[in-house]
Short mmCIF file of C-alpha atoms in Angstrom, two decimals:
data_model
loop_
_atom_site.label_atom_id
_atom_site.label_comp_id
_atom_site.label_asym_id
_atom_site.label_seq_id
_atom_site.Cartn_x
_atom_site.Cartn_y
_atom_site.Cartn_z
CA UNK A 14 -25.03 -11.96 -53.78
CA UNK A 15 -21.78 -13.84 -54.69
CA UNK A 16 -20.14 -10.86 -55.77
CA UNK A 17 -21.23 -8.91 -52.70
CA UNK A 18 -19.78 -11.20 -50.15
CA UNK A 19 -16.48 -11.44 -52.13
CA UNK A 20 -16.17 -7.74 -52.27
CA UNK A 21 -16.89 -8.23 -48.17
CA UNK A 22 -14.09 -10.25 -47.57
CA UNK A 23 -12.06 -8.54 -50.35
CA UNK A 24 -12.61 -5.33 -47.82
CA UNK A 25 -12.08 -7.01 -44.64
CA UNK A 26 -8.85 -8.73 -45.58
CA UNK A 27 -7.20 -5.25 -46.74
CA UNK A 28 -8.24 -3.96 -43.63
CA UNK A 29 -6.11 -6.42 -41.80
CA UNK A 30 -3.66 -5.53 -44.33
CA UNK A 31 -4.01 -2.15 -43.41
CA UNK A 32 -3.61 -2.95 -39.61
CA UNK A 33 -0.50 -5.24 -39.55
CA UNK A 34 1.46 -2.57 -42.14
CA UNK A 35 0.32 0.96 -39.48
CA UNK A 36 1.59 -1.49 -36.39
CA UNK A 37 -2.12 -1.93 -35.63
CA UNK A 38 -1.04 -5.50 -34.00
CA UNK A 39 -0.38 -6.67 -30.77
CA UNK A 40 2.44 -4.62 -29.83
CA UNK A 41 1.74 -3.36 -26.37
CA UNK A 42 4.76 -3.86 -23.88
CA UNK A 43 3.41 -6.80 -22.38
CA UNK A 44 3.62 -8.61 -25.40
CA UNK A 45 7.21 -7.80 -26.53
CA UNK A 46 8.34 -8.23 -22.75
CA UNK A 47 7.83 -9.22 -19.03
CA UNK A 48 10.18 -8.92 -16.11
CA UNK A 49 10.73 -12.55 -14.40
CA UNK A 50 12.36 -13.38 -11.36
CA UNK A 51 14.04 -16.53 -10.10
CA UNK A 52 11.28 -19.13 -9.61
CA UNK A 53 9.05 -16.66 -10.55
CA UNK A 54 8.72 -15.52 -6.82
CA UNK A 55 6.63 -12.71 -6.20
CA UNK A 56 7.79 -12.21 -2.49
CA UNK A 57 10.99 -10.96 -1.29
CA UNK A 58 12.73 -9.53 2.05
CA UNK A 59 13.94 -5.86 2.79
CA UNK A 60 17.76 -5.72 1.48
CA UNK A 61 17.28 -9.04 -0.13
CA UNK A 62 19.45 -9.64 -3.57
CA UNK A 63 17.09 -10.90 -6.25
CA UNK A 64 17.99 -12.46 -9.82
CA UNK A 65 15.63 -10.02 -12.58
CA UNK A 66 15.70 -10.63 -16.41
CA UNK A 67 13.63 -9.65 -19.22
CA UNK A 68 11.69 -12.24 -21.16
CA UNK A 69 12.16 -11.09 -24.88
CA UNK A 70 9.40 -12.09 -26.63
CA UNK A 71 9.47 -10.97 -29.96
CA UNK A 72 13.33 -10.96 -30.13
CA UNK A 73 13.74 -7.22 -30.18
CA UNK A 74 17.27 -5.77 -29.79
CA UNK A 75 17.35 -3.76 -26.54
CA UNK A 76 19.94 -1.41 -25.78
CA UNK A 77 19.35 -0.56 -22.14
CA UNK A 78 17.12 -1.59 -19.39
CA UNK A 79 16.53 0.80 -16.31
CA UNK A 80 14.88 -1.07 -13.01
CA UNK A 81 12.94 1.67 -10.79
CA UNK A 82 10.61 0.92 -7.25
CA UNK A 83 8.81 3.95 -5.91
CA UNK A 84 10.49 5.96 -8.79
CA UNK A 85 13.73 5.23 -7.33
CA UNK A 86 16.87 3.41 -9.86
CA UNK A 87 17.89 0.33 -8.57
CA UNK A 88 21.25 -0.63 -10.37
CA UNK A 89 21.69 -4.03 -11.56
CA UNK A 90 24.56 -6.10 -11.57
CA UNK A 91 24.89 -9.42 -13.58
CA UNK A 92 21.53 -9.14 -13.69
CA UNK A 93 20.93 -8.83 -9.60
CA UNK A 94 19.19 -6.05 -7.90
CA UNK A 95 19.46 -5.76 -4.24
CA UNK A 96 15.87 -4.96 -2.51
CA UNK A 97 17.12 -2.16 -0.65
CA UNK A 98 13.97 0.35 -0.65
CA UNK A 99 12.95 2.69 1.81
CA UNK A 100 9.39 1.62 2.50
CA UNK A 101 8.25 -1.95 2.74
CA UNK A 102 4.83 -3.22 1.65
CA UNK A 103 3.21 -3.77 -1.34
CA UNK A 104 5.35 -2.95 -4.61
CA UNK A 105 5.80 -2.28 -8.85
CA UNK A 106 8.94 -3.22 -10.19
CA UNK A 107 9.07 -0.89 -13.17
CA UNK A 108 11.35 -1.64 -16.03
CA UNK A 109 11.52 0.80 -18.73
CA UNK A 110 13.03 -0.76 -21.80
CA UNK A 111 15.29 0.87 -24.78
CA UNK A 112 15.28 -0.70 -28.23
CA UNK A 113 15.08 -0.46 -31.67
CA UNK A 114 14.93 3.37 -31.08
CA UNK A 115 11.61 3.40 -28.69
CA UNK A 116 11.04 3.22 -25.18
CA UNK A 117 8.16 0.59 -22.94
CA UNK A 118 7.76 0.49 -19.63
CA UNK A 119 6.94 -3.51 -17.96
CA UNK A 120 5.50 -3.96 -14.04
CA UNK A 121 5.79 -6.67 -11.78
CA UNK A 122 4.06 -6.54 -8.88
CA UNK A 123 6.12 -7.79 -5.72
CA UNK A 124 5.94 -7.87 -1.93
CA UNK A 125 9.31 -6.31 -0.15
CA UNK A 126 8.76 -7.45 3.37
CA UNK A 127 10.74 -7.20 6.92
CA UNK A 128 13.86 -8.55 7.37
CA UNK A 129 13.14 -10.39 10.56
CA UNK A 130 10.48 -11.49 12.40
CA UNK A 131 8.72 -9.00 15.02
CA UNK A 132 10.73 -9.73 18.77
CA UNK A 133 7.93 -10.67 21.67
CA UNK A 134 7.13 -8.54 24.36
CA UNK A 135 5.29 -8.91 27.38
CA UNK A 136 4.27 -6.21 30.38
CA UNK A 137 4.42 -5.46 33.90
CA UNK A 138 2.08 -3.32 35.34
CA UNK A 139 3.32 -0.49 37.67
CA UNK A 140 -0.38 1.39 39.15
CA UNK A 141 -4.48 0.72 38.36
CA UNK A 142 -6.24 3.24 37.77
CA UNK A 143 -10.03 4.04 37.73
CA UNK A 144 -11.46 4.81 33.90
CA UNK A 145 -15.04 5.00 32.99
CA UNK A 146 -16.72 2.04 31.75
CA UNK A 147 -18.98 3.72 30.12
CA UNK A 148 -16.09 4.64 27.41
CA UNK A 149 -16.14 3.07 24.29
CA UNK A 150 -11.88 4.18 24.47
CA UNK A 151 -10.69 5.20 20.78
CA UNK A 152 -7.90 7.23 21.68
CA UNK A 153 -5.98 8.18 24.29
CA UNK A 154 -3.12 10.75 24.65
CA UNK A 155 -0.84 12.69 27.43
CA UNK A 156 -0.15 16.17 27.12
CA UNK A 157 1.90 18.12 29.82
CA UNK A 158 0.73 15.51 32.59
CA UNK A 159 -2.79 15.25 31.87
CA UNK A 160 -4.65 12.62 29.73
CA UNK A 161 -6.81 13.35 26.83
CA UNK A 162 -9.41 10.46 25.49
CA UNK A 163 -11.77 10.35 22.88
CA UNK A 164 -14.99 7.43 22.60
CA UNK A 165 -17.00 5.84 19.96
CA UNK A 166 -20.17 4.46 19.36
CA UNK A 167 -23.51 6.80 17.49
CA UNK A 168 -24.72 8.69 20.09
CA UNK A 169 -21.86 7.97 22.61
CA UNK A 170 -19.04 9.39 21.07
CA UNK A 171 -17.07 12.27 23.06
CA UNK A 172 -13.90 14.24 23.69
CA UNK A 173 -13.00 13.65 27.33
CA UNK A 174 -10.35 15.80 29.36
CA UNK A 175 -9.01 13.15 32.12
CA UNK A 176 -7.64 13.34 35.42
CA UNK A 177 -5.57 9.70 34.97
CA UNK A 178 -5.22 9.16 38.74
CA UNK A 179 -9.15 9.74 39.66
CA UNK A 180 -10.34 9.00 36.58
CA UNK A 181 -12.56 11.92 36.99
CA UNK A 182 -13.66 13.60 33.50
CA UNK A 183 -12.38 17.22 33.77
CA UNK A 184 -14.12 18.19 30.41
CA UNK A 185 -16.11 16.91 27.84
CA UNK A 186 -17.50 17.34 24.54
CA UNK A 187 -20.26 15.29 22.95
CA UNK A 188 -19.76 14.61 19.13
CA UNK A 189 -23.14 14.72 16.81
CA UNK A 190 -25.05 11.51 17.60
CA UNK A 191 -24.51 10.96 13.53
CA UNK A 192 -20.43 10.17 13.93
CA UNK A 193 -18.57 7.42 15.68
CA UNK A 194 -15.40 9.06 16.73
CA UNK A 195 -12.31 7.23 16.80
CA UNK A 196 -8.67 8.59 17.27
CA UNK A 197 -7.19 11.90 18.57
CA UNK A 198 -3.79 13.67 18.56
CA UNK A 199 -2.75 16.77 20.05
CA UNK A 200 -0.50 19.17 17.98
CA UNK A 201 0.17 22.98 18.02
CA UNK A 202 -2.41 23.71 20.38
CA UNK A 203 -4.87 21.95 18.56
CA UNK A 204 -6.68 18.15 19.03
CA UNK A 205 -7.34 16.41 15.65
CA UNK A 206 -10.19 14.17 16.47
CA UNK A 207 -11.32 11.34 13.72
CA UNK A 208 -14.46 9.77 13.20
CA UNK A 209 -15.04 6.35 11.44
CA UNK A 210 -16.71 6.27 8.48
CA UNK A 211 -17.75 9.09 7.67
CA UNK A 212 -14.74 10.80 5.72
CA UNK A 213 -14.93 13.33 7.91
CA UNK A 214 -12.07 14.54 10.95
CA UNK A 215 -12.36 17.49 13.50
CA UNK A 216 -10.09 19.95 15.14
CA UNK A 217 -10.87 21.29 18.55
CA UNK A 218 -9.21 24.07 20.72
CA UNK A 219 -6.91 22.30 23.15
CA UNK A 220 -7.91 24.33 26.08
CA UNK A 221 -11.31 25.15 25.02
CA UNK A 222 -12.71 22.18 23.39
CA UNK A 223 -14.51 24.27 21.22
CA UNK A 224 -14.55 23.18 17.70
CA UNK A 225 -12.86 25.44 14.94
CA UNK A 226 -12.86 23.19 11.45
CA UNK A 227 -12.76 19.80 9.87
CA UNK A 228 -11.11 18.29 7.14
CA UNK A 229 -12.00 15.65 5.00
CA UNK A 230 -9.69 12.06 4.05
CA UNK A 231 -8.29 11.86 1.03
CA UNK A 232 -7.15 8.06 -0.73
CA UNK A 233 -8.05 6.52 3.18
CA UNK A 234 -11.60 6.03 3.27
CA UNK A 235 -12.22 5.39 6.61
CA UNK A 236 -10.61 7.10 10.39
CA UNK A 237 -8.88 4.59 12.96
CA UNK A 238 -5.91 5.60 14.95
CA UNK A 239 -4.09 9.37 15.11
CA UNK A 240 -0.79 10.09 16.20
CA UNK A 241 1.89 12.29 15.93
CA UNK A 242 5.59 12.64 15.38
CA UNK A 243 6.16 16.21 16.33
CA UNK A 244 6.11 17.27 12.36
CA UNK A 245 3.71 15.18 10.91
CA UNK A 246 0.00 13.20 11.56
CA UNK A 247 0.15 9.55 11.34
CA UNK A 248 -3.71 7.80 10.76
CA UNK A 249 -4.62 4.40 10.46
CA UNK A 250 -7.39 3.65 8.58
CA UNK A 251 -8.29 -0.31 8.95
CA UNK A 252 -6.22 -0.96 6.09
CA UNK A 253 -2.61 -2.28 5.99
CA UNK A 254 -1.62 1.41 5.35
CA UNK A 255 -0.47 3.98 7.87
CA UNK A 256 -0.96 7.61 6.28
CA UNK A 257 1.11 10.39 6.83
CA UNK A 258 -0.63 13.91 7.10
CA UNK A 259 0.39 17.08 6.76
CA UNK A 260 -0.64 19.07 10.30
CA UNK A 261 -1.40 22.34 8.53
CA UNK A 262 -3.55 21.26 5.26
CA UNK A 263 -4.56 18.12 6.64
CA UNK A 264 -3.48 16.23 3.03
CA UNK A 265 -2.39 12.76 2.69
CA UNK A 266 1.51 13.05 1.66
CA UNK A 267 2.25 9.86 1.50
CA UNK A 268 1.76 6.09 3.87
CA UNK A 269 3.89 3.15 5.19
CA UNK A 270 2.66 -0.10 4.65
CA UNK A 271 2.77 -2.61 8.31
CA UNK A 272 4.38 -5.68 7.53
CA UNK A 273 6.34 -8.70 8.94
CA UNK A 274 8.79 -11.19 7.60
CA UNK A 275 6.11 -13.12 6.30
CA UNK A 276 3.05 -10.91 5.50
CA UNK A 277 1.00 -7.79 5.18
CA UNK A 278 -0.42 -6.89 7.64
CA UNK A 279 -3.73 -4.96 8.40
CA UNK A 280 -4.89 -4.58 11.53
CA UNK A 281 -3.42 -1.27 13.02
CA UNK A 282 -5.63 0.69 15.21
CA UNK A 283 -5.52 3.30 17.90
CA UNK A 284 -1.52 4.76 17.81
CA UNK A 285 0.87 6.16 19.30
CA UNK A 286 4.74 7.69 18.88
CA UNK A 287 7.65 7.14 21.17
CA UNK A 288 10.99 7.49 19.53
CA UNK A 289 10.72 6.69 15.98
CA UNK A 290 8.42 3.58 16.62
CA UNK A 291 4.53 3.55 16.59
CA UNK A 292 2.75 1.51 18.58
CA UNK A 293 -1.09 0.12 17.69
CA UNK A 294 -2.95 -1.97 18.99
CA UNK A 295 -4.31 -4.94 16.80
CA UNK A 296 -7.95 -4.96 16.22
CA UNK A 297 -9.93 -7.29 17.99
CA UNK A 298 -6.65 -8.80 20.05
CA UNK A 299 -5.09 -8.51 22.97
CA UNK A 300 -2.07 -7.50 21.70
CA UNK A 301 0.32 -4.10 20.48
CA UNK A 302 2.40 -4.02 17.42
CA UNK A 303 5.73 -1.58 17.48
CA UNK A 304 5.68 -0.18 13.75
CA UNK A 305 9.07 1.39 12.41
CA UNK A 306 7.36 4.42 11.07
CA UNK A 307 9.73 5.58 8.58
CA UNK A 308 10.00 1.56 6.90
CA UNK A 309 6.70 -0.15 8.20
CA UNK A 310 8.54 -3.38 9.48
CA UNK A 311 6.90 -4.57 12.57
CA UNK A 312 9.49 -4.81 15.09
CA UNK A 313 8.09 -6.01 17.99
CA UNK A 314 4.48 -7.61 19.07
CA UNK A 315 3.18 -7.15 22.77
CA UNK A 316 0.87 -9.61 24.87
CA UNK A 317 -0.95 -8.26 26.62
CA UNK A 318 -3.19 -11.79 27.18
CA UNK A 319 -4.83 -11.66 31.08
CA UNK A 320 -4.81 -7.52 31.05
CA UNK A 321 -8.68 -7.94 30.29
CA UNK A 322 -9.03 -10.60 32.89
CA UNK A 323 -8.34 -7.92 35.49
CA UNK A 324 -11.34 -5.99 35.12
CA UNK A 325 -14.71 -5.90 36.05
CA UNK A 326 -16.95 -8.09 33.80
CA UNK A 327 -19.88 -6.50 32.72
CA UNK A 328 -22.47 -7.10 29.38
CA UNK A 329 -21.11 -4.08 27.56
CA UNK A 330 -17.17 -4.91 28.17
CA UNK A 331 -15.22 -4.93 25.17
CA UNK A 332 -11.23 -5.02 23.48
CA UNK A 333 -8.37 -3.61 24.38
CA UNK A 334 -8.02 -0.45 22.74
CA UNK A 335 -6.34 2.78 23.70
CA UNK A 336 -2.21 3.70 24.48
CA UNK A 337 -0.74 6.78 25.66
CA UNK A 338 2.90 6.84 26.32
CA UNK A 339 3.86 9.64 29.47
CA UNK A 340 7.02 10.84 28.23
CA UNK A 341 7.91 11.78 31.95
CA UNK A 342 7.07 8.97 33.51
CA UNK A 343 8.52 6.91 30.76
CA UNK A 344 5.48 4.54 31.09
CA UNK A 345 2.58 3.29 29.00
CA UNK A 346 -0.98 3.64 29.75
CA UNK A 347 -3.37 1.06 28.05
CA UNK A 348 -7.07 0.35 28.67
CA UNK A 349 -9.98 -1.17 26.45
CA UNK A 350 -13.59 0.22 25.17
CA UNK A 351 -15.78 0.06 28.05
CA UNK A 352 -13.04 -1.06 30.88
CA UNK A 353 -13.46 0.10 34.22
CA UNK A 354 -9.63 0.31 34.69
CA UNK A 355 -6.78 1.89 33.02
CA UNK A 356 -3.02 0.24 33.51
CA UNK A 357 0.12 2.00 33.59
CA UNK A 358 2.83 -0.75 32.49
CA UNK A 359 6.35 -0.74 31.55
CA UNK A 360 7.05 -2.81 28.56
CA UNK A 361 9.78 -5.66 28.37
CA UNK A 362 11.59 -8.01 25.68
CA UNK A 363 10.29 -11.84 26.59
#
């Protein structure tokens, strides 16, 4: 028995032998090196110059060091790197690091967020209008003078054709008492309807209404707001991601994060495109963000505190929710889920 558990550990040590002299250590790239920042800070602002080192750990000779975000080299100088990156949010810092003839690669997740903080607006209103109260608004959009809106709720949920000024329902489609629908988006002819949670959006004739596909998400599990830029789809999806889709194929080619000077933010809903900005409205507030929608700084916030005080009060009343911008008019139309008014407004700096 003494014999047998000598020729045990006999075995086991040359195995660790064996190990150490085929590299089998720890050598993954963590544990030669790490990227460290000044104070360790994890949380930076757009264009911001940071100080970035390597922490050697194993005293390796390195030869070069290349710093990448999204892919994209970011020179460094006396070991600074200036934050300028195209999209703000959530980020890697990538390091990939030469040396003794091999090649690692090192993350560090950061935060790259605005530059500023968001200017206040406020509103004026210019005309009332009726609107249904019986519309749980999800999205709301002008084309060629006359308003499109779509409604939520199981059982509810619809695709309305609107006269703004009567708030008379020129034509309407009800959705399968199975989906909550959410945002809409007109584009080539077409309206690109989404529901909530059920992975699932639909495209509709514009003049028809009658229904001709659907498409399924992608990475964004659920359907919020829908916009677009005249090229492109833009969906929230109750995340702090706003996804860009492609209008043809309907796949996710890429997102913007929403963020401030101080934070991520997620609560983009319904949306809408004027001039390089998006505005949402934030979930569950009385309030608008403007999104830069090629960066994802928020820009701008809007109060719109006392708009809901102007309606009629009523059991089922709910948020704010729903903005359509009349490009004529050069005007904003807002109203909430279940309101029995709409507002046209003009929006101001405070």
């Amino acid at each position: 028995m003494i014999i047998m558990n000598h020729f045990k550990l006999l075995i086991a040590f040359s195995f660790i032998i064996l190990l150490n002299s085929c590299g089998g250590g720890n050598t993954t790239p963590s544990s030669l090196f790490t990227i460290t920042t000044e104070g360790n800070k994890k949380q930076f602002a757009q264009n911001q110059t940071i100080k970035v080192d390597i922490k050697n750990k194993k005293g390796k000779t390195i030869d070069n060091i290349t710093y990448t975000i999204d892919e994209e080299v970011f020179p460094v100088n006396e070991n600074k790197l200036k934050l300028d990156v195209k999209t703000l949010g959530n980020k890697v810092l990538k390091a990939s690091i030469d040396f003794e003839g091999k090649t690692v690669e090192v993350l560090k997740k950061i935060k790259v967020l605005a530059a500023k903080a968001p200017e206040i607006y406020t509103y004026e209103i210019i005309n009332e209008y009726p609107h249904d109260n019986k519309a749980y608004t999800q999205g709301l959009e002008f084309y060629n003078d006359t308003l499109y809106e779509s409604t939520g709720k199981k059982g509810r949920s619809s695709l309305r054709k609107v006269d703004y000024e009567t708030g008379e329902v020129l034509k309407k489609i009800d959705l399968n008492e199975t989906y909550f629908g959410e945002g809409i988006t007109i584009f080539n002819g077409k309206i690109f309807l989404l529901t909530w949670q059920s992975g699932t959006g639909f495209i509709y004739d514009l003049n028809s209404f009658t229904k001709t596909d659907s498409f399924q998400y992608g990475k964004s599990k659920e359907g919020w707001g829908l916009t677009n830029d005249g090229k492109k789809l833009f969906k929230s999806d109750g995340t702090e991601k706003i996804w860009f889709l492609n209008p043809e194929t309907l796949e996710e080619e890429g997102y913007i994060e929403t963020v401030t000077n101080k934070s991520v933010f997620n609560k983009a809903n319904e949306l809408e495109y004027v001039d390089g900005k998006l505005y949402a409205n934030v979930y569950l507030k009385e309030s608008m963000m403007i999104i830069n929608a090629k960066n994802g700084a928020i820009e701008g916030v809007i109060n719109f505190g006392g708009l809901k005080n102007k309606v009629t009060k009523h059991p089922e009343l709910d948020v704010l929710n729903g903005v359509a911008y009349h490009p004529t008019r050069k005007t904003f139309f807002v109203t909430g889920k279940n309101w029995d008014k709409m507002f046209e407004v003009k929006i101001t700096k405070k």
